């Protein structure tokens, strides 16, 4: 009887100790960041200098204007192999690793300058971009949060974008890309985008709000040396809406560039 009582008391003590440790650990955890669309997030946010809500499309001035590869660049040895293979395929009227044709996301920065327009919905704490190409979603957080911990972040093709206003300019810092099936350009300069790709955008509304100007600075130590710097402009569209789009590989089977197994990693 005494042994049973002692065991019961010991069990209660152990359970109490574990509960105390669990409560202590829980209290030591940092408070969760409120979601961008919660009322408490809206309440603490200051008015933005401008609002990008609308439908936009890259101005497409010339056949090469949509590209994000500068005229002169120096690639790393690994990226150079892909570039050379892409040039060889182009000379043979072929496409090198047509991942986008296989329904892999175009990703940043290419998703910004595809032929299709994109819709922008700006809230006080976040900007949501929905592309007419695959309905790709990009989110730019404006609620003051930092970038996620690299040990727990989930990489994505459009990356994690954190924005802040500097006067009348929105500065957007984007990183955390997957590092596979992601390209800076395809069908010409086949240059891969690695998991170290880092993009900084400086966005301004000009011409009475009818033009969005974005200055890009891009680095990728696994892909090229130095900074790639360029500026793109996007026109506001007043007669276009974004509709639902699905990418289905079976529908693309009639395209030679997507039916050849040699083009798929």
mmCIF file of C-alpha atoms in Angstrom:
data_model
loop_
_atom_site.group_PDB
_atom_site.id
_atom_site.type_symbol
_atom_site.label_atom_id
_atom_site.label_comp_id
_atom_site.label_asym_id
_atom_site.label_seq_id
_atom_site.Cartn_x
_atom_site.Cartn_y
_atom_site.Cartn_z
ATOM 1 C CA UNK A 1 0.000 0.000 0.000
ATOM 2 C CA UNK A 2 2.780 2.435 0.956
ATOM 3 C CA UNK A 3 4.685 1.514 -2.206
ATOM 4 C CA UNK A 4 1.599 2.274 -4.316
ATOM 5 C CA UNK A 5 1.161 5.645 -2.620
ATOM 6 C CA UNK A 6 4.822 6.501 -3.192
ATOM 7 C CA UNK A 7 4.499 5.572 -6.878
ATOM 8 C CA UNK A 8 1.382 7.698 -7.245
ATOM 9 C CA UNK A 9 3.055 10.680 -5.633
ATOM 10 C CA UNK A 10 6.127 10.259 -7.836
ATOM 11 C CA UNK A 11 3.945 10.085 -10.925
ATOM 12 C CA UNK A 12 2.116 13.280 -9.976
ATOM 13 C CA UNK A 13 5.431 15.005 -9.322
ATOM 14 C CA UNK A 14 6.842 13.943 -12.727
ATOM 15 C CA UNK A 15 3.678 15.032 -14.521
ATOM 16 C CA UNK A 16 3.733 18.373 -12.730
ATOM 17 C CA UNK A 17 7.380 18.877 -13.631
ATOM 18 C CA UNK A 18 6.724 18.136 -17.298
ATOM 19 C CA UNK A 19 3.747 20.484 -17.345
ATOM 20 C CA UNK A 20 5.798 23.270 -15.779
ATOM 21 C CA UNK A 21 8.571 22.756 -18.302
ATOM 22 C CA UNK A 22 6.077 22.797 -21.173
ATOM 23 C CA UNK A 23 4.454 25.990 -19.917
ATOM 24 C CA UNK A 24 7.842 27.608 -19.440
ATOM 25 C CA UNK A 25 8.901 26.680 -22.955
ATOM 26 C CA UNK A 26 5.654 28.027 -24.352
ATOM 27 C CA UNK A 27 6.039 31.314 -22.523
ATOM 28 C CA UNK A 28 9.604 31.609 -23.813
ATOM 29 C CA UNK A 29 8.445 31.402 -27.435
ATOM 30 C CA UNK A 30 8.170 34.768 -29.197
ATOM 31 C CA UNK A 31 4.656 35.981 -29.853
ATOM 32 C CA UNK A 32 3.322 34.986 -33.263
ATOM 33 C CA UNK A 33 3.307 37.729 -35.876
ATOM 34 C CA UNK A 34 -0.271 38.773 -36.720
ATOM 35 C CA UNK A 35 -1.354 37.940 -40.250
ATOM 36 C CA UNK A 36 -1.077 40.733 -42.798
ATOM 37 C CA UNK A 37 -4.849 40.988 -43.227
ATOM 38 C CA UNK A 38 -5.841 41.033 -39.551
ATOM 39 C CA UNK A 39 -7.593 44.115 -38.088
ATOM 40 C CA UNK A 40 -4.752 44.618 -35.598
ATOM 41 C CA UNK A 41 -2.225 44.779 -38.465
ATOM 42 C CA UNK A 42 -4.342 47.297 -40.339
ATOM 43 C CA UNK A 43 -4.760 49.445 -37.222
ATOM 44 C CA UNK A 44 -1.031 50.013 -36.727
ATOM 45 C CA UNK A 45 -0.128 50.693 -40.359
ATOM 46 C CA UNK A 46 0.457 54.241 -41.630
ATOM 47 C CA UNK A 47 -1.059 55.366 -44.964
ATOM 48 C CA UNK A 48 1.111 54.556 -47.980
ATOM 49 C CA UNK A 49 2.457 57.321 -50.270
ATOM 50 C CA UNK A 50 0.746 55.675 -53.252
ATOM 51 C CA UNK A 51 -1.493 52.743 -54.165
ATOM 52 C CA UNK A 52 -0.609 50.311 -56.955
ATOM 53 C CA UNK A 53 -4.058 48.717 -57.158
ATOM 54 C CA UNK A 54 -4.890 48.159 -60.813
ATOM 55 C CA UNK A 55 -3.953 46.072 -63.840
ATOM 56 C CA UNK A 56 -0.470 46.468 -65.296
ATOM 57 C CA UNK A 57 1.516 45.178 -68.238
ATOM 58 C CA UNK A 58 5.143 45.498 -69.240
ATOM 59 C CA UNK A 59 5.563 48.078 -71.999
ATOM 60 C CA UNK A 60 7.284 45.555 -74.335
ATOM 61 C CA UNK A 61 9.318 48.065 -76.324
ATOM 62 C CA UNK A 62 11.235 45.770 -78.639
ATOM 63 C CA UNK A 63 11.595 41.970 -78.817
ATOM 64 C CA UNK A 64 14.224 41.858 -76.071
ATOM 65 C CA UNK A 65 12.762 44.398 -73.645
ATOM 66 C CA UNK A 66 11.122 41.740 -71.431
ATOM 67 C CA UNK A 67 14.428 40.050 -70.635
ATOM 68 C CA UNK A 68 16.379 40.445 -67.402
ATOM 69 C CA UNK A 69 19.823 39.582 -68.771
ATOM 70 C CA UNK A 70 22.161 42.552 -69.394
ATOM 71 C CA UNK A 71 24.109 42.960 -72.601
ATOM 72 C CA UNK A 72 27.400 42.134 -70.909
ATOM 73 C CA UNK A 73 27.842 39.634 -68.071
ATOM 74 C CA UNK A 74 30.272 37.142 -66.609
ATOM 75 C CA UNK A 75 28.822 33.803 -65.528
ATOM 76 C CA UNK A 76 30.104 31.235 -63.081
ATOM 77 C CA UNK A 77 31.433 27.999 -64.654
ATOM 78 C CA UNK A 78 28.270 26.064 -63.777
ATOM 79 C CA UNK A 79 25.920 28.702 -65.187
ATOM 80 C CA UNK A 80 28.125 29.029 -68.281
ATOM 81 C CA UNK A 81 27.486 25.347 -69.097
ATOM 82 C CA UNK A 82 23.732 25.969 -69.172
ATOM 83 C CA UNK A 83 24.186 29.140 -71.197
ATOM 84 C CA UNK A 84 26.343 27.401 -73.800
ATOM 85 C CA UNK A 85 23.905 24.486 -74.053
ATOM 86 C CA UNK A 86 21.040 26.933 -74.514
ATOM 87 C CA UNK A 87 22.847 28.776 -77.285
ATOM 88 C CA UNK A 88 23.619 25.481 -79.026
ATOM 89 C CA UNK A 89 19.958 24.419 -78.847
ATOM 90 C CA UNK A 90 18.858 27.817 -80.177
ATOM 91 C CA UNK A 91 21.205 27.482 -83.163
ATOM 92 C CA UNK A 92 19.567 24.112 -83.898
ATOM 93 C CA UNK A 93 16.071 25.642 -83.620
ATOM 94 C CA UNK A 94 15.452 23.802 -80.361
ATOM 95 C CA UNK A 95 14.592 24.839 -76.807
ATOM 96 C CA UNK A 96 16.873 23.990 -73.878
ATOM 97 C CA UNK A 97 15.088 22.627 -70.811
ATOM 98 C CA UNK A 98 11.683 24.175 -71.355
ATOM 99 C CA UNK A 99 10.601 24.022 -67.709
ATOM 100 C CA UNK A 100 7.983 26.767 -68.127
ATOM 101 C CA UNK A 101 6.442 24.746 -70.955
ATOM 102 C CA UNK A 102 6.220 21.856 -68.502
ATOM 103 C CA UNK A 103 4.182 24.073 -66.141
ATOM 104 C CA UNK A 104 6.985 24.912 -63.743
ATOM 105 C CA UNK A 105 6.425 28.506 -62.525
ATOM 106 C CA UNK A 106 8.230 31.269 -64.395
ATOM 107 C CA UNK A 107 9.116 32.813 -61.026
ATOM 108 C CA UNK A 108 10.759 36.136 -60.298
ATOM 109 C CA UNK A 109 11.804 38.188 -62.097
ATOM 110 C CA UNK A 110 10.436 36.749 -65.375
ATOM 111 C CA UNK A 111 6.840 36.634 -64.122
ATOM 112 C CA UNK A 112 6.817 40.443 -64.091
ATOM 113 C CA UNK A 113 7.451 40.822 -67.844
ATOM 114 C CA UNK A 114 5.583 37.937 -69.436
ATOM 115 C CA UNK A 115 3.335 38.991 -72.321
ATOM 116 C CA UNK A 116 0.318 38.692 -70.032
ATOM 117 C CA UNK A 117 -0.756 41.509 -67.682
ATOM 118 C CA UNK A 118 -0.962 41.194 -63.913
ATOM 119 C CA UNK A 119 -3.433 42.528 -61.373
ATOM 120 C CA UNK A 120 -2.309 44.318 -58.197
ATOM 121 C CA UNK A 121 -4.340 44.637 -55.020
ATOM 122 C CA UNK A 122 -2.709 46.878 -52.422
ATOM 123 C CA UNK A 123 -3.803 46.734 -48.803
ATOM 124 C CA UNK A 124 -2.164 48.734 -45.987
ATOM 125 C CA UNK A 125 -0.065 45.736 -44.926
ATOM 126 C CA UNK A 126 0.569 43.801 -48.145
ATOM 127 C CA UNK A 127 0.485 43.944 -51.931
ATOM 128 C CA UNK A 128 -0.957 40.991 -53.834
ATOM 129 C CA UNK A 129 0.027 40.448 -57.467
ATOM 130 C CA UNK A 130 -1.841 37.915 -59.607
ATOM 131 C CA UNK A 131 -0.396 37.232 -63.034
ATOM 132 C CA UNK A 132 -2.457 36.471 -66.118
ATOM 133 C CA UNK A 133 0.237 33.872 -66.827
ATOM 134 C CA UNK A 134 -0.600 30.744 -64.763
ATOM 135 C CA UNK A 135 -2.325 32.989 -62.167
ATOM 136 C CA UNK A 136 1.007 33.117 -60.360
ATOM 137 C CA UNK A 137 0.698 34.817 -56.956
ATOM 138 C CA UNK A 138 3.271 37.195 -55.521
ATOM 139 C CA UNK A 139 2.942 38.845 -52.095
ATOM 140 C CA UNK A 140 4.913 41.890 -50.915
ATOM 141 C CA UNK A 141 4.577 42.385 -47.152
ATOM 142 C CA UNK A 142 4.424 45.973 -45.916
ATOM 143 C CA UNK A 143 3.666 45.329 -42.230
ATOM 144 C CA UNK A 144 7.230 45.743 -40.971
ATOM 145 C CA UNK A 145 8.036 42.062 -40.602
ATOM 146 C CA UNK A 146 11.635 40.952 -41.261
ATOM 147 C CA UNK A 147 12.604 38.177 -43.640
ATOM 148 C CA UNK A 148 11.855 34.683 -42.316
ATOM 149 C CA UNK A 149 14.483 32.608 -40.555
ATOM 150 C CA UNK A 150 16.420 30.814 -43.342
ATOM 151 C CA UNK A 151 16.255 27.569 -41.333
ATOM 152 C CA UNK A 152 12.462 27.433 -41.450
ATOM 153 C CA UNK A 153 11.458 29.399 -44.559
ATOM 154 C CA UNK A 154 9.842 27.546 -47.448
ATOM 155 C CA UNK A 155 11.525 28.668 -50.703
ATOM 156 C CA UNK A 156 9.246 29.649 -53.583
ATOM 157 C CA UNK A 157 9.605 30.666 -57.218
ATOM 158 C CA UNK A 158 8.484 34.242 -56.521
ATOM 159 C CA UNK A 159 10.509 34.348 -53.316
ATOM 160 C CA UNK A 160 9.727 36.141 -50.068
ATOM 161 C CA UNK A 161 9.245 39.870 -50.698
ATOM 162 C CA UNK A 162 9.501 42.445 -47.903
ATOM 163 C CA UNK A 163 8.698 46.054 -48.775
ATOM 164 C CA UNK A 164 9.176 49.436 -47.150
ATOM 165 C CA UNK A 165 8.557 52.990 -48.326
ATOM 166 C CA UNK A 166 11.413 55.451 -48.674
ATOM 167 C CA UNK A 167 9.651 58.698 -49.506
ATOM 168 C CA UNK A 168 7.750 58.140 -52.734
ATOM 169 C CA UNK A 169 9.635 54.954 -53.562
ATOM 170 C CA UNK A 170 8.659 51.423 -52.534
ATOM 171 C CA UNK A 171 11.799 49.351 -51.899
ATOM 172 C CA UNK A 172 11.197 45.594 -52.142
ATOM 173 C CA UNK A 173 13.756 43.006 -51.024
ATOM 174 C CA UNK A 174 13.159 39.484 -52.354
ATOM 175 C CA UNK A 175 15.042 36.266 -51.642
ATOM 176 C CA UNK A 176 14.545 32.570 -50.741
ATOM 177 C CA UNK A 177 14.190 30.882 -54.125
ATOM 178 C CA UNK A 178 14.173 27.080 -54.712
ATOM 179 C CA UNK A 179 17.253 26.910 -56.937
ATOM 180 C CA UNK A 180 15.850 24.406 -59.462
ATOM 181 C CA UNK A 181 13.656 24.601 -62.595
ATOM 182 C CA UNK A 182 13.999 28.406 -62.289
ATOM 183 C CA UNK A 183 15.573 30.576 -64.979
ATOM 184 C CA UNK A 184 16.570 34.166 -65.541
ATOM 185 C CA UNK A 185 15.861 33.616 -69.237
ATOM 186 C CA UNK A 186 14.798 30.697 -71.422
ATOM 187 C CA UNK A 187 14.780 30.155 -75.148
ATOM 188 C CA UNK A 188 17.867 32.274 -75.595
ATOM 189 C CA UNK A 189 20.262 32.918 -72.716
ATOM 190 C CA UNK A 190 19.512 29.860 -70.584
ATOM 191 C CA UNK A 191 20.843 31.151 -67.278
ATOM 192 C CA UNK A 192 19.614 29.384 -64.136
ATOM 193 C CA UNK A 193 18.470 31.235 -61.028
ATOM 194 C CA UNK A 194 19.971 29.646 -57.922
ATOM 195 C CA UNK A 195 18.810 29.579 -54.316
ATOM 196 C CA UNK A 196 21.151 32.540 -53.732
ATOM 197 C CA UNK A 197 19.313 34.878 -56.107
ATOM 198 C CA UNK A 198 18.615 38.224 -54.427
ATOM 199 C CA UNK A 199 16.456 40.907 -56.026
ATOM 200 C CA UNK A 200 15.985 44.508 -54.872
ATOM 201 C CA UNK A 201 13.303 46.568 -56.612
ATOM 202 C CA UNK A 202 12.709 50.290 -56.318
ATOM 203 C CA UNK A 203 9.147 51.024 -57.468
ATOM 204 C CA UNK A 204 7.799 54.458 -58.400
ATOM 205 C CA UNK A 205 4.541 55.671 -59.890
ATOM 206 C CA UNK A 206 5.181 58.241 -62.624
ATOM 207 C CA UNK A 207 3.261 59.995 -65.413
ATOM 208 C CA UNK A 208 0.236 60.792 -63.234
ATOM 209 C CA UNK A 209 0.035 57.229 -61.953
ATOM 210 C CA UNK A 210 -0.257 55.702 -65.433
ATOM 211 C CA UNK A 211 3.235 54.170 -65.443
ATOM 212 C CA UNK A 212 4.938 51.933 -62.885
ATOM 213 C CA UNK A 213 8.722 52.180 -63.029
ATOM 214 C CA UNK A 214 10.791 49.475 -61.348
ATOM 215 C CA UNK A 215 14.569 49.691 -61.012
ATOM 216 C CA UNK A 216 16.080 46.229 -60.467
ATOM 217 C CA UNK A 217 19.337 45.233 -58.817
ATOM 218 C CA UNK A 218 19.950 41.473 -58.904
ATOM 219 C CA UNK A 219 22.767 39.330 -57.561
ATOM 220 C CA UNK A 220 23.360 35.580 -57.622
ATOM 221 C CA UNK A 221 26.852 34.453 -56.600
ATOM 222 C CA UNK A 222 26.139 30.962 -57.959
ATOM 223 C CA UNK A 223 25.111 32.332 -61.344
ATOM 224 C CA UNK A 224 27.116 35.447 -62.206
ATOM 225 C CA UNK A 225 29.592 37.992 -60.938
ATOM 226 C CA UNK A 226 28.605 41.467 -59.806
ATOM 227 C CA UNK A 227 25.216 43.185 -59.941
ATOM 228 C CA UNK A 228 22.729 43.079 -62.781
ATOM 229 C CA UNK A 229 21.042 46.490 -62.896
ATOM 230 C CA UNK A 230 18.189 47.529 -65.168
ATOM 231 C CA UNK A 231 14.880 49.420 -65.215
ATOM 232 C CA UNK A 232 11.510 48.226 -66.509
ATOM 233 C CA UNK A 233 8.303 50.178 -67.069
ATOM 234 C CA UNK A 234 4.734 48.936 -66.893
ATOM 235 C CA UNK A 235 1.618 50.614 -68.278
ATOM 236 C CA UNK A 236 -1.684 50.816 -66.407
ATOM 237 C CA UNK A 237 -4.481 49.065 -68.314
ATOM 238 C CA UNK A 238 -8.021 50.426 -68.069
ATOM 239 C CA UNK A 239 -9.869 47.800 -70.125
ATOM 240 C CA UNK A 240 -8.406 44.469 -68.993
ATOM 241 C CA UNK A 241 -9.144 42.000 -66.190
ATOM 242 C CA UNK A 242 -7.255 38.917 -65.073
ATOM 243 C CA UNK A 243 -9.100 35.633 -65.610
ATOM 244 C CA UNK A 244 -8.527 32.115 -64.316
ATOM 245 C CA UNK A 245 -5.735 30.246 -66.084
ATOM 246 C CA UNK A 246 -4.517 26.680 -65.601
ATOM 247 C CA UNK A 247 -1.296 25.206 -66.973
ATOM 248 C CA UNK A 248 -1.845 21.593 -68.047
ATOM 249 C CA UNK A 249 1.090 19.706 -69.628
ATOM 250 C CA UNK A 250 -1.180 17.408 -71.663
ATOM 251 C CA UNK A 251 -2.534 20.388 -73.612
ATOM 252 C CA UNK A 252 1.056 21.385 -74.397
ATOM 253 C CA UNK A 253 1.935 17.999 -75.897
ATOM 254 C CA UNK A 254 1.468 19.348 -79.429
ATOM 255 C CA UNK A 255 4.432 21.663 -78.873
ATOM 256 C CA UNK A 256 7.744 20.028 -79.875
ATOM 257 C CA UNK A 257 9.640 21.918 -77.200
ATOM 258 C CA UNK A 258 7.536 20.391 -74.426
ATOM 259 C CA UNK A 259 7.005 16.842 -75.713
ATOM 260 C CA UNK A 260 10.668 15.869 -75.958
ATOM 261 C CA UNK A 261 11.809 13.999 -72.862
ATOM 262 C CA UNK A 262 15.367 15.194 -73.502
ATOM 263 C CA UNK A 263 14.305 18.681 -72.420
ATOM 264 C CA UNK A 264 13.041 17.647 -68.990
ATOM 265 C CA UNK A 265 15.254 17.453 -65.930
#
